[in-house]
């Protein structure tokens, strides 16, 4: 998963993040940078499942708005 890192003005893979890396967080309609409080869980390969909500393709999980990997399917689609 790619994550926008405002200090680098670039997207980093989630496994490259570390404690102290600033991330953008929505706070009452405003984006603000906050540092990660701990190192992320180490990268491992696992089976995952895409869940889509037809109207928005996003969903709310444990109070977090998230999305599935549909953009990656389109970006890395095999050539025709």
mmCIF file of N, CA and C in Angstrom:
data_model
loop_
_atom_site.group_PDB
_atom_site.id
_atom_site.type_symbol
_atom_site.label_atom_id
_atom_site.label_comp_id
_atom_site.label_asym_id
_atom_site.label_seq_id
_atom_site.Cartn_x
_atom_site.Cartn_y
_atom_site.Cartn_z
ATOM 1 N N UNK A 1 0.846 -1.164 0.000
ATOM 2 C CA UNK A 1 0.000 0.000 0.000
ATOM 3 C C UNK A 1 0.895 1.231 0.000
ATOM 4 N N UNK A 2 0.568 2.223 -0.806
ATOM 5 C CA UNK A 2 1.335 3.455 -0.874
ATOM 6 C C UNK A 2 0.699 4.499 0.042
ATOM 7 N N UNK A 3 1.530 5.245 0.746
ATOM 8 C CA UNK A 3 1.072 6.238 1.725
ATOM 9 C C UNK A 3 1.761 7.559 1.395
ATOM 10 N N UNK A 4 0.988 8.659 1.374
ATOM 11 C CA UNK A 4 1.582 9.967 1.109
ATOM 12 C C UNK A 4 2.327 10.454 2.347
ATOM 13 N N UNK A 5 3.591 10.844 2.159
ATOM 14 C CA UNK A 5 4.430 11.370 3.238
ATOM 15 C C UNK A 5 4.668 12.850 2.939
ATOM 16 N N UNK A 6 4.004 13.752 3.692
ATOM 17 C CA UNK A 6 4.077 15.172 3.360
ATOM 18 C C UNK A 6 5.486 15.765 3.427
ATOM 19 N N UNK A 7 6.314 15.304 4.346
ATOM 20 C CA UNK A 7 7.674 15.865 4.452
ATOM 21 C C UNK A 7 8.496 15.562 3.209
ATOM 22 N N UNK A 8 8.239 14.428 2.569
ATOM 23 C CA UNK A 8 8.964 14.044 1.361
ATOM 24 C C UNK A 8 8.213 14.472 0.097
ATOM 25 N N UNK A 9 6.955 14.921 0.258
ATOM 26 C CA UNK A 9 6.088 15.282 -0.862
ATOM 27 C C UNK A 9 6.052 14.151 -1.886
ATOM 28 N N UNK A 10 5.903 12.916 -1.365
ATOM 29 C CA UNK A 10 5.948 11.736 -2.216
ATOM 30 C C UNK A 10 5.174 10.608 -1.542
ATOM 31 N N UNK A 11 4.898 9.561 -2.299
ATOM 32 C CA UNK A 11 4.248 8.367 -1.773
ATOM 33 C C UNK A 11 5.315 7.330 -1.445
ATOM 34 N N UNK A 12 5.207 6.715 -0.270
ATOM 35 C CA UNK A 12 6.122 5.658 0.161
ATOM 36 C C UNK A 12 5.321 4.380 0.358
ATOM 37 N N UNK A 13 5.953 3.220 0.127
ATOM 38 C CA UNK A 13 5.267 1.976 0.489
ATOM 39 C C UNK A 13 5.122 1.908 2.007
ATOM 40 N N UNK A 14 4.020 1.348 2.467
ATOM 41 C CA UNK A 14 3.754 1.306 3.912
ATOM 42 C C UNK A 14 4.886 0.655 4.688
ATOM 43 N N UNK A 15 5.550 -0.348 4.100
ATOM 44 C CA UNK A 15 6.633 -1.015 4.835
ATOM 45 C C UNK A 15 7.843 -0.104 5.058
ATOM 46 N N UNK A 16 7.940 1.020 4.326
ATOM 47 C CA UNK A 16 9.079 1.931 4.476
ATOM 48 C C UNK A 16 8.849 2.976 5.575
ATOM 49 N N UNK A 17 7.643 3.041 6.119
ATOM 50 C CA UNK A 17 7.351 4.006 7.176
ATOM 51 C C UNK A 17 8.033 3.584 8.472
ATOM 52 N N UNK A 18 8.293 4.549 9.340
ATOM 53 C CA UNK A 18 8.922 4.246 10.624
ATOM 54 C C UNK A 18 8.434 5.251 11.667
ATOM 55 N N UNK A 19 8.672 4.939 12.918
ATOM 56 C CA UNK A 19 8.273 5.809 14.017
ATOM 57 C C UNK A 19 8.803 7.214 13.752
ATOM 58 N N UNK A 20 7.915 8.206 13.881
ATOM 59 C CA UNK A 20 8.299 9.598 13.672
ATOM 60 C C UNK A 20 7.983 10.134 12.286
ATOM 61 N N UNK A 21 7.704 9.239 11.311
ATOM 62 C CA UNK A 21 7.322 9.692 9.973
ATOM 63 C C UNK A 21 6.000 10.438 10.063
ATOM 64 N N UNK A 22 5.927 11.637 9.526
ATOM 65 C CA UNK A 22 4.680 12.400 9.529
ATOM 66 C C UNK A 22 3.733 11.878 8.466
ATOM 67 N N UNK A 23 2.460 11.728 8.839
ATOM 68 C CA UNK A 23 1.396 11.338 7.922
ATOM 69 C C UNK A 23 0.283 12.369 8.013
ATOM 70 N N UNK A 24 -0.494 12.517 6.932
ATOM 71 C CA UNK A 24 -1.625 13.438 6.954
ATOM 72 C C UNK A 24 -2.835 12.748 7.573
ATOM 73 N N UNK A 25 -3.499 13.454 8.473
ATOM 74 C CA UNK A 25 -4.681 12.934 9.157
ATOM 75 C C UNK A 25 -5.792 13.967 9.036
ATOM 76 N N UNK A 26 -7.010 13.501 8.740
ATOM 77 C CA UNK A 26 -8.165 14.391 8.690
ATOM 78 C C UNK A 26 -8.637 14.649 10.115
ATOM 79 N N UNK A 27 -8.730 15.928 10.476
ATOM 80 C CA UNK A 27 -9.145 16.317 11.824
ATOM 81 C C UNK A 27 -10.178 17.428 11.694
ATOM 82 N N UNK A 28 -11.450 17.081 11.883
ATOM 83 C CA UNK A 28 -12.549 18.051 11.759
ATOM 84 C C UNK A 28 -12.506 18.805 10.441
ATOM 85 N N UNK A 29 -12.301 18.065 9.344
ATOM 86 C CA UNK A 29 -12.312 18.671 8.018
ATOM 87 C C UNK A 29 -11.007 19.333 7.615
ATOM 88 N N UNK A 30 -9.993 19.268 8.453
ATOM 89 C CA UNK A 30 -8.689 19.861 8.151
ATOM 90 C C UNK A 30 -7.640 18.762 8.131
ATOM 91 N N UNK A 31 -6.734 18.838 7.153
ATOM 92 C CA UNK A 31 -5.623 17.887 7.127
ATOM 93 C C UNK A 31 -4.478 18.444 7.943
ATOM 94 N N UNK A 32 -3.903 17.586 8.789
ATOM 95 C CA UNK A 32 -2.720 18.011 9.542
ATOM 96 C C UNK A 32 -1.748 16.837 9.613
ATOM 97 N N UNK A 33 -0.468 17.169 9.701
ATOM 98 C CA UNK A 33 0.572 16.138 9.770
ATOM 99 C C UNK A 33 0.802 15.748 11.224
ATOM 100 N N UNK A 34 0.810 14.447 11.468
ATOM 101 C CA UNK A 34 1.153 13.944 12.804
ATOM 102 C C UNK A 34 2.174 12.816 12.636
ATOM 103 N N UNK A 35 3.099 12.674 13.597
ATOM 104 C CA UNK A 35 4.100 11.612 13.481
ATOM 105 C C UNK A 35 3.548 10.264 13.940
ATOM 106 N N UNK A 36 4.003 9.201 13.261
ATOM 107 C CA UNK A 36 3.668 7.855 13.722
ATOM 108 C C UNK A 36 4.243 7.659 15.118
ATOM 109 N N UNK A 37 3.478 7.049 15.997
ATOM 110 C CA UNK A 37 3.913 6.856 17.376
ATOM 111 C C UNK A 37 4.708 5.570 17.568
ATOM 112 N N UNK A 38 4.666 4.664 16.589
ATOM 113 C CA UNK A 38 5.390 3.397 16.686
ATOM 114 C C UNK A 38 5.712 2.906 15.279
ATOM 115 N N UNK A 39 6.643 2.005 15.168
ATOM 116 C CA UNK A 39 6.950 1.408 13.875
ATOM 117 C C UNK A 39 5.775 0.557 13.419
ATOM 118 N N UNK A 40 5.482 0.573 12.109
ATOM 119 C CA UNK A 40 4.396 -0.283 11.599
ATOM 120 C C UNK A 40 4.730 -1.760 11.757
ATOM 121 N N UNK A 41 3.712 -2.583 11.642
ATOM 122 C CA UNK A 41 3.892 -4.029 11.681
ATOM 123 C C UNK A 41 4.745 -4.423 10.474
ATOM 124 N N UNK A 42 5.730 -5.284 10.652
ATOM 125 C CA UNK A 42 6.590 -5.681 9.532
ATOM 126 C C UNK A 42 5.799 -6.270 8.365
ATOM 127 N N UNK A 43 6.326 -6.107 7.172
ATOM 128 C CA UNK A 43 5.700 -6.591 5.951
ATOM 129 C C UNK A 43 5.653 -8.114 5.909
ATOM 130 N N UNK A 44 4.486 -8.646 5.594
ATOM 131 C CA UNK A 44 4.322 -10.081 5.353
ATOM 132 C C UNK A 44 3.304 -10.242 4.223
ATOM 133 N N UNK A 45 3.426 -11.305 3.462
ATOM 134 C CA UNK A 45 2.438 -11.578 2.420
ATOM 135 C C UNK A 45 1.303 -12.394 3.019
ATOM 136 N N UNK A 46 0.075 -11.952 2.758
ATOM 137 C CA UNK A 46 -1.108 -12.633 3.265
ATOM 138 C C UNK A 46 -2.201 -12.584 2.216
ATOM 139 N N UNK A 47 -3.154 -13.499 2.301
ATOM 140 C CA UNK A 47 -4.339 -13.424 1.464
ATOM 141 C C UNK A 47 -5.194 -12.268 1.961
ATOM 142 N N UNK A 48 -5.732 -11.488 1.039
ATOM 143 C CA UNK A 48 -6.607 -10.378 1.396
ATOM 144 C C UNK A 48 -7.869 -10.447 0.552
ATOM 145 N N UNK A 49 -8.888 -9.734 0.972
ATOM 146 C CA UNK A 49 -10.170 -9.745 0.289
ATOM 147 C C UNK A 49 -10.617 -8.313 0.036
ATOM 148 N N UNK A 50 -11.149 -8.061 -1.155
ATOM 149 C CA UNK A 50 -11.689 -6.750 -1.477
ATOM 150 C C UNK A 50 -13.177 -6.741 -1.155
ATOM 151 N N UNK A 51 -13.605 -5.705 -0.447
ATOM 152 C CA UNK A 51 -15.013 -5.509 -0.140
ATOM 153 C C UNK A 51 -15.383 -4.155 -0.718
ATOM 154 N N UNK A 52 -16.430 -4.100 -1.536
ATOM 155 C CA UNK A 52 -16.829 -2.841 -2.157
ATOM 156 C C UNK A 52 -18.240 -2.460 -1.758
ATOM 157 N N UNK A 53 -18.443 -1.171 -1.560
ATOM 158 C CA UNK A 53 -19.760 -0.601 -1.366
ATOM 159 C C UNK A 53 -20.108 0.039 -2.703
ATOM 160 N N UNK A 54 -21.166 -0.423 -3.398
ATOM 161 C CA UNK A 54 -21.426 -0.003 -4.773
ATOM 162 C C UNK A 54 -21.426 1.511 -5.022
ATOM 163 N N UNK A 55 -21.984 2.306 -4.131
ATOM 164 C CA UNK A 55 -22.113 3.739 -4.417
ATOM 165 C C UNK A 55 -20.802 4.493 -4.329
ATOM 166 N N UNK A 56 -19.889 4.117 -3.442
ATOM 167 C CA UNK A 56 -18.664 4.910 -3.257
ATOM 168 C C UNK A 56 -17.384 4.108 -3.413
ATOM 169 N N UNK A 57 -17.478 2.793 -3.355
ATOM 170 C CA UNK A 57 -16.320 1.898 -3.369
ATOM 171 C C UNK A 57 -15.472 2.031 -2.107
ATOM 172 N N UNK A 58 -15.910 2.821 -1.130
ATOM 173 C CA UNK A 58 -15.221 2.980 0.151
ATOM 174 C C UNK A 58 -16.067 2.342 1.244
ATOM 175 N N UNK A 59 -15.471 2.145 2.398
ATOM 176 C CA UNK A 59 -16.241 1.635 3.522
ATOM 177 C C UNK A 59 -15.665 2.149 4.825
ATOM 178 N N UNK A 60 -16.464 2.097 5.871
ATOM 179 C CA UNK A 60 -16.066 2.550 7.194
ATOM 180 C C UNK A 60 -15.819 1.316 8.045
ATOM 181 N N UNK A 61 -14.599 1.178 8.562
ATOM 182 C CA UNK A 61 -14.219 0.018 9.351
ATOM 183 C C UNK A 61 -13.604 0.486 10.656
ATOM 184 N N UNK A 62 -14.210 0.147 11.773
ATOM 185 C CA UNK A 62 -13.707 0.551 13.091
ATOM 186 C C UNK A 62 -13.441 2.055 13.158
ATOM 187 N N UNK A 63 -14.335 2.843 12.544
ATOM 188 C CA UNK A 63 -14.206 4.296 12.591
ATOM 189 C C UNK A 63 -13.205 4.880 11.603
ATOM 190 N N UNK A 64 -12.656 4.060 10.688
ATOM 191 C CA UNK A 64 -11.678 4.527 9.711
ATOM 192 C C UNK A 64 -12.264 4.360 8.314
ATOM 193 N N UNK A 65 -12.243 5.432 7.505
ATOM 194 C CA UNK A 65 -12.687 5.326 6.118
ATOM 195 C C UNK A 65 -11.563 4.664 5.333
ATOM 196 N N UNK A 66 -11.906 3.614 4.616
ATOM 197 C CA UNK A 66 -10.894 2.866 3.879
ATOM 198 C C UNK A 66 -11.412 2.534 2.485
ATOM 199 N N UNK A 67 -10.579 1.921 1.689
ATOM 200 C CA UNK A 67 -10.969 1.529 0.336
ATOM 201 C C UNK A 67 -10.314 0.201 0.022
ATOM 202 N N UNK A 68 -10.737 -0.379 -1.082
ATOM 203 C CA UNK A 68 -10.116 -1.640 -1.472
ATOM 204 C C UNK A 68 -8.999 -1.357 -2.481
ATOM 205 N N UNK A 69 -8.509 -2.390 -3.107
ATOM 206 C CA UNK A 69 -7.347 -2.232 -3.994
ATOM 207 C C UNK A 69 -7.731 -2.027 -5.450
ATOM 208 N N UNK A 70 -8.916 -1.523 -5.729
ATOM 209 C CA UNK A 70 -9.357 -1.397 -7.119
ATOM 210 C C UNK A 70 -8.406 -0.557 -7.950
ATOM 211 N N UNK A 71 -7.801 0.476 -7.371
ATOM 212 C CA UNK A 71 -6.884 1.334 -8.142
ATOM 213 C C UNK A 71 -5.656 0.546 -8.566
ATOM 214 N N UNK A 72 -5.168 -0.320 -7.711
ATOM 215 C CA UNK A 72 -3.997 -1.118 -8.073
ATOM 216 C C UNK A 72 -4.338 -2.129 -9.153
ATOM 217 N N UNK A 73 -5.558 -2.658 -9.129
ATOM 218 C CA UNK A 73 -5.969 -3.580 -10.203
ATOM 219 C C UNK A 73 -5.947 -2.853 -11.531
ATOM 220 N N UNK A 74 -6.399 -1.593 -11.568
ATOM 221 C CA UNK A 74 -6.421 -0.839 -12.810
ATOM 222 C C UNK A 74 -5.012 -0.421 -13.221
ATOM 223 N N UNK A 75 -4.177 -0.004 -12.256
ATOM 224 C CA UNK A 75 -2.832 0.464 -12.564
ATOM 225 C C UNK A 75 -1.947 -0.655 -13.104
ATOM 226 N N UNK A 76 -2.115 -1.845 -12.573
ATOM 227 C CA UNK A 76 -1.227 -2.942 -12.927
ATOM 228 C C UNK A 76 -1.916 -4.010 -13.750
ATOM 229 N N UNK A 77 -2.990 -3.597 -14.467
ATOM 230 C CA UNK A 77 -3.711 -4.530 -15.319
ATOM 231 C C UNK A 77 -2.785 -4.993 -16.438
ATOM 232 N N UNK A 78 -2.876 -6.262 -16.774
ATOM 233 C CA UNK A 78 -2.061 -6.809 -17.870
ATOM 234 C C UNK A 78 -2.401 -6.104 -19.173
ATOM 235 N N UNK A 79 -1.389 -5.928 -20.006
ATOM 236 C CA UNK A 79 -1.607 -5.304 -21.317
ATOM 237 C C UNK A 79 -2.544 -6.138 -22.159
ATOM 238 N N UNK A 80 -3.282 -5.487 -23.058
ATOM 239 C CA UNK A 80 -4.249 -6.235 -23.877
ATOM 240 C C UNK A 80 -3.657 -6.608 -25.202
#
